[in-house]
Amino acid sequence: MIYFIGAGPGDPELITVKGKRLIEEADVIVYAGSLVNPQVLAGAKPGVEIHNSAAMTLDEVISVLCRGEKEGKRVVRVHTGDPSLYGAIREQMAKLDRLGIAYEVIPGVSSFLAAAAAVKREYTLPGISQTVILTRMEGRTPVPERERIQELAAHRATMVIFLSIGQIEQLCGYLQQGGYDADTPAAVVYKASWKEQAIVRGTLADLAEKVKAAGIRKTALVMVGEFLGDVFEASRLYAPEFGHEYRTAKNDVPQD
Ligand code: SAH
């Protein structure tokens, strides 16, 4: 059995209990060295075989995983955040499927969740947005035409943009072309949950300039939407006059 593990956003305490245990038990670890905090591996056994996948091809990764598995070792593949987002995990699973090797995926705390925690905001606010769009700009990996930033921005939902900080100026332009007003609040979180974490707040009009001034060029998320502002309606969930399965409304006649 090979375990794909979401290492979380950076803070070594933000890995799941299960992920941590599997790393402690591992004989072979292949980790995404460009983004995974090496401290996440601190609990590994002495003598564990560690590979940094940043310098490896897909076939090299698969061959290390398979070799360990065939030797009866406990093998873990560690990805940053949650592996289901921009993790390039699918192609690895497809190869393992073809080879008939079993695997399991252990989810992790994605960086977009750590970023919301960093700015102390809720993505889904009543009367503001009930939808979160996770996307990226086209880089070396293409993005389907129908998912252009302008198309997605037309919804004026909450948006979190990965892998695009290097194109921040263009990004802010497309977001405005798509439908957000220039004064829509926007923020960048660099290295969410790491010691080096930095937050840049602004609007679509001035964010790019501020990000450049701060010297942020990688490992950052762009967040856009009125959820970053101060206007919202209280949720119905805790409203006194709103009863539900677990609580009787204050002006309801209790049933039974
Ligand atoms: N699977 C990861 C994303 C991998 S893609 C996850 O769930 O978070 C890599 C991109 O994710 C980076 O370019 C950056 O946009 C974002 N990212 C990853 N870790 C981050 C962090 N700690 N803070 C801010 N952005 C981060």
Coordinates of C-alpha atoms and ligand atoms in Angstrom, one line a residue:
M1 CA 0.0 0.0 0.0
I2 CA 1.3 3.4 -1.0
Y3 CA 0.0 6.5 0.9
F4 CA -0.4 9.9 -0.8
I5 CA -0.5 12.4 2.0
G6 CA -1.5 16.0 2.1
A7 CA 1.1 17.7 4.2
G8 CA -0.9 20.8 4.8
P9 CA 0.0 24.4 4.0
G10 CA 3.3 24.7 5.8
D11 CA 2.9 24.8 9.6
P12 CA 4.0 21.3 10.6
E13 CA 1.1 21.2 13.1
L14 CA -1.4 21.5 10.2
I15 CA -1.0 18.0 8.9
T16 CA -3.7 15.4 9.9
V17 CA -3.1 13.0 12.7
K18 CA -3.2 10.2 10.2
G19 CA -0.7 11.8 7.8
K20 CA 1.7 12.4 10.7
R21 CA 1.4 8.8 11.8
L22 CA 2.1 7.5 8.3
I23 CA 5.2 9.7 8.0
E24 CA 6.4 8.4 11.3
E25 CA 6.0 4.8 10.1
A26 CA 7.4 5.3 6.7
D27 CA 10.5 3.5 5.3
V28 CA 10.5 5.5 2.0
I29 CA 9.3 9.1 1.6
V30 CA 9.0 11.0 -1.6
Y31 CA 8.1 14.6 -1.0
A32 CA 7.4 17.6 -3.1
G33 CA 10.5 19.6 -2.0
S34 CA 9.6 22.8 -3.7
L35 CA 6.7 23.5 -1.3
V36 CA 6.5 20.9 1.5
N37 CA 7.9 22.2 4.7
P38 CA 10.8 19.8 5.6
Q39 CA 9.8 20.1 9.2
V40 CA 6.7 18.0 8.3
L41 CA 9.2 15.1 7.9
A42 CA 10.9 15.7 11.2
G43 CA 9.1 12.7 12.9
A44 CA 10.4 10.2 10.3
K45 CA 12.3 7.2 11.5
P46 CA 16.1 7.3 11.6
G47 CA 17.5 5.7 8.4
V48 CA 14.3 6.5 6.4
E49 CA 15.0 6.8 2.6
I50 CA 13.9 10.3 1.6
H51 CA 13.6 11.6 -2.0
N52 CA 12.8 15.1 -3.2
S53 CA 10.5 14.8 -6.2
A54 CA 11.4 18.4 -7.3
A55 CA 14.3 16.9 -9.2
M56 CA 12.6 13.8 -10.4
T57 CA 10.4 12.9 -13.4
L58 CA 7.1 11.2 -13.1
D59 CA 8.6 7.8 -14.1
E60 CA 11.4 8.2 -11.6
V61 CA 8.9 8.9 -8.8
I62 CA 6.8 5.9 -9.8
S63 CA 9.8 3.7 -9.9
V64 CA 10.9 4.7 -6.4
L65 CA 7.3 4.2 -5.1
C66 CA 7.1 0.7 -6.7
R67 CA 10.5 -0.5 -5.7
G68 CA 9.7 0.3 -2.0
E69 CA 6.3 -1.3 -2.3
K70 CA 7.8 -4.5 -3.8
E71 CA 10.4 -4.7 -1.0
G72 CA 7.5 -4.7 1.4
K73 CA 8.4 -1.2 2.8
R74 CA 6.0 1.4 4.0
V75 CA 6.0 4.1 1.2
V76 CA 4.5 7.6 1.4
R77 CA 4.2 10.3 -1.2
V78 CA 3.9 13.7 0.4
H79 CA 2.2 16.6 -1.4
T80 CA 1.7 20.1 -0.2
G81 CA -1.7 21.3 1.0
D82 CA -4.3 18.8 -0.2
P83 CA -3.2 16.6 -3.1
S84 CA -6.5 17.1 -5.0
L85 CA -5.6 20.7 -5.9
Y86 CA -2.9 21.2 -8.5
G87 CA -1.1 18.2 -7.0
A88 CA -0.3 16.2 -10.2
I89 CA -1.5 13.2 -8.2
R90 CA -3.9 11.8 -10.8
E91 CA -1.1 10.8 -13.2
Q92 CA 0.7 9.0 -10.4
M93 CA -2.5 7.2 -9.4
A94 CA -3.2 6.2 -13.1
K95 CA 0.3 4.7 -13.3
L96 CA -0.2 2.8 -10.1
D97 CA -3.6 1.5 -11.3
R98 CA -1.9 0.2 -14.5
L99 CA 0.7 -1.5 -12.4
G100 CA -1.9 -3.0 -10.1
I101 CA -0.5 -1.3 -7.0
A102 CA -2.9 -0.3 -4.2
Y103 CA -2.8 3.2 -2.7
E104 CA -4.8 5.5 -0.4
V105 CA -5.1 9.2 -0.3
I106 CA -4.9 11.1 3.0
P107 CA -6.4 14.6 2.6
G108 CA -4.6 17.7 3.9
V109 CA -5.4 21.3 4.8
S110 CA -5.1 23.2 1.5
S111 CA -3.3 26.5 1.4
F112 CA -6.6 28.3 0.5
L113 CA -8.0 27.3 3.9
A114 CA -4.9 28.5 5.7
A115 CA -5.1 31.7 3.7
A116 CA -8.7 32.4 5.0
A117 CA -7.5 31.7 8.5
A118 CA -4.6 34.1 8.0
V119 CA -6.9 37.0 7.0
K120 CA -9.5 35.9 9.5
R121 CA -12.3 35.9 6.9
E122 CA -15.1 33.5 5.9
Y123 CA -15.4 32.8 2.2
T124 CA -19.1 32.2 2.2
L125 CA -21.2 35.1 3.7
P126 CA -25.0 35.4 3.4
G127 CA -25.9 38.2 1.0
I128 CA -22.3 38.4 -0.3
S129 CA -21.3 35.1 -1.8
Q130 CA -22.2 31.4 -1.2
T131 CA -19.7 30.2 -3.8
V132 CA -15.9 29.8 -3.8
I133 CA -14.1 29.5 -7.2
L134 CA -10.7 28.0 -7.0
T135 CA -8.7 28.6 -10.1
R136 CA -5.4 29.6 -11.7
M137 CA -4.2 31.6 -14.6
E138 CA -2.7 29.8 -17.6
G139 CA 1.0 29.3 -17.2
R140 CA 2.9 26.4 -18.7
T141 CA -0.3 24.4 -17.9
P142 CA -3.1 25.5 -20.1
V143 CA -6.6 26.4 -18.7
P144 CA -9.7 25.6 -20.8
E145 CA -11.0 28.7 -22.7
R146 CA -14.3 28.6 -20.9
E147 CA -12.6 29.0 -17.6
R148 CA -10.8 32.3 -18.5
I149 CA -10.6 34.6 -15.5
Q150 CA -13.0 37.1 -17.1
E151 CA -15.6 34.4 -17.4
L152 CA -15.3 33.3 -13.8
A153 CA -15.2 36.9 -12.6
A154 CA -18.6 37.5 -14.1
H155 CA -20.1 35.7 -11.2
R156 CA -18.6 38.0 -8.6
A157 CA -18.3 35.1 -6.3
T158 CA -15.5 34.6 -3.8
M159 CA -12.4 33.7 -5.9
V160 CA -9.0 32.2 -4.8
I161 CA -6.4 32.1 -7.5
F162 CA -3.5 29.7 -7.2
L163 CA -0.2 29.7 -9.1
S164 CA -0.7 33.1 -10.6
I165 CA 1.2 35.6 -8.4
G166 CA 3.8 36.1 -11.1
Q167 CA 1.0 37.5 -13.3
I168 CA -0.7 39.6 -10.7
E169 CA -1.0 42.7 -12.8
Q170 CA -2.7 40.9 -15.7
L171 CA -4.8 38.9 -13.2
C172 CA -6.2 42.1 -11.6
G173 CA -7.0 43.5 -15.0
Y174 CA -8.9 40.4 -16.1
L175 CA -10.9 40.3 -12.9
Q176 CA -12.0 43.8 -13.5
Q177 CA -12.8 43.2 -17.2
G178 CA -14.9 40.2 -16.1
G179 CA -17.1 42.1 -13.7
Y180 CA -15.6 43.0 -10.4
D181 CA -15.4 46.7 -9.6
A182 CA -12.0 48.3 -9.3
D183 CA -12.6 48.9 -5.5
T184 CA -13.4 45.2 -4.8
P185 CA -11.3 44.1 -1.9
A186 CA -8.5 41.8 -2.7
A187 CA -5.6 40.3 -0.8
V188 CA -2.5 38.2 -1.3
V189 CA -1.3 35.7 1.3
Y190 CA 2.3 34.7 1.0
K191 CA 3.4 31.4 2.6
A192 CA 0.2 31.0 4.6
S193 CA 0.8 29.4 8.0
W194 CA 4.7 29.5 7.6
K195 CA 6.8 31.7 9.9
E196 CA 7.4 33.9 6.9
Q197 CA 3.7 34.4 6.2
A198 CA 2.9 37.9 4.8
I199 CA -0.4 39.4 3.9
V200 CA -1.0 42.2 1.4
R201 CA -4.4 43.8 1.4
G202 CA -5.9 46.2 -1.1
T203 CA -8.4 46.5 -3.9
L204 CA -8.2 45.3 -7.5
A205 CA -7.0 48.7 -8.4
D206 CA -3.9 48.8 -6.2
L207 CA -3.1 45.2 -5.2
A208 CA -0.6 44.4 -8.0
E209 CA 1.4 47.5 -7.1
K210 CA 1.4 46.6 -3.4
V211 CA 2.5 43.0 -4.1
K212 CA 5.3 44.1 -6.3
A213 CA 6.4 46.6 -3.6
A214 CA 6.4 43.8 -1.1
G215 CA 8.6 41.7 -3.4
I216 CA 6.2 38.7 -3.4
R217 CA 6.9 36.5 -6.5
K218 CA 5.9 33.0 -5.5
T219 CA 4.1 30.7 -3.0
A220 CA 1.2 33.0 -2.7
L221 CA -2.6 33.0 -3.2
V222 CA -4.7 35.8 -4.5
M223 CA -8.1 36.3 -2.9
V224 CA -10.8 38.5 -4.3
G225 CA -14.3 39.3 -3.3
E226 CA -16.6 41.3 -1.0
F227 CA -16.1 38.6 1.6
L228 CA -12.9 40.5 2.5
G229 CA -14.9 43.6 3.2
D230 CA -16.9 44.5 6.3
V231 CA -20.4 44.3 5.0
F232 CA -22.5 41.1 5.4
E233 CA -25.7 39.7 6.9
A234 CA -25.6 37.5 10.0
S235 CA -26.3 33.9 9.2
R236 CA -29.7 32.3 9.8
L237 CA -28.0 29.5 11.6
Y238 CA -27.6 31.3 14.9
A239 CA -30.5 33.8 14.6
P240 CA -32.7 33.6 17.7
E241 CA -36.0 33.5 15.6
F242 CA -34.7 30.7 13.4
G243 CA -35.3 27.2 14.7
H244 CA -33.9 24.0 13.3
E245 CA -33.3 20.4 14.2
Y246 CA -31.0 21.2 17.1
R247 CA -32.6 24.3 18.5
T248 CA -36.1 25.7 19.0
A249 CA -36.7 29.2 17.7
K250 CA -37.2 31.7 20.6
N251 CA -40.7 32.6 19.3
D252 CA -41.6 29.1 18.3
V253 CA -44.0 27.0 20.3
P254 CA -42.0 24.0 21.3
Q255 CA -43.3 20.8 19.8
D256 CA -44.1 18.0 22.2
Ligands
SAH1 N1 -2.1 21.3 -3.3 C1 -1.7 22.6 -2.9 C2 -1.5 23.6 -4.0 C3 -0.4 23.2 -4.9 S1 -0.1 24.3 -6.2 C4 -2.8 23.1 -1.8 O1 -3.8 22.5 -1.6 O2 -2.5 24.2 -1.3 C5 1.0 25.4 -5.5 C6 0.4 26.8 -5.3 O3 -0.4 26.8 -4.2 C7 1.4 27.9 -5.1 O4 1.8 28.5 -6.3 C8 0.5 28.9 -4.3 O5 -0.3 29.6 -5.2 C9 -0.3 28.0 -3.5 N2 0.3 27.7 -2.2 C10 0.7 26.5 -1.7 N3 1.1 26.7 -0.4 C11 0.8 27.9 -0.1 C12 0.9 28.7 1.2 N4 1.4 28.1 2.3 N5 0.6 30.0 1.1 C13 0.1 30.6 0.0 N6 0.0 29.9 -1.1 C14 0.3 28.6 -1.2

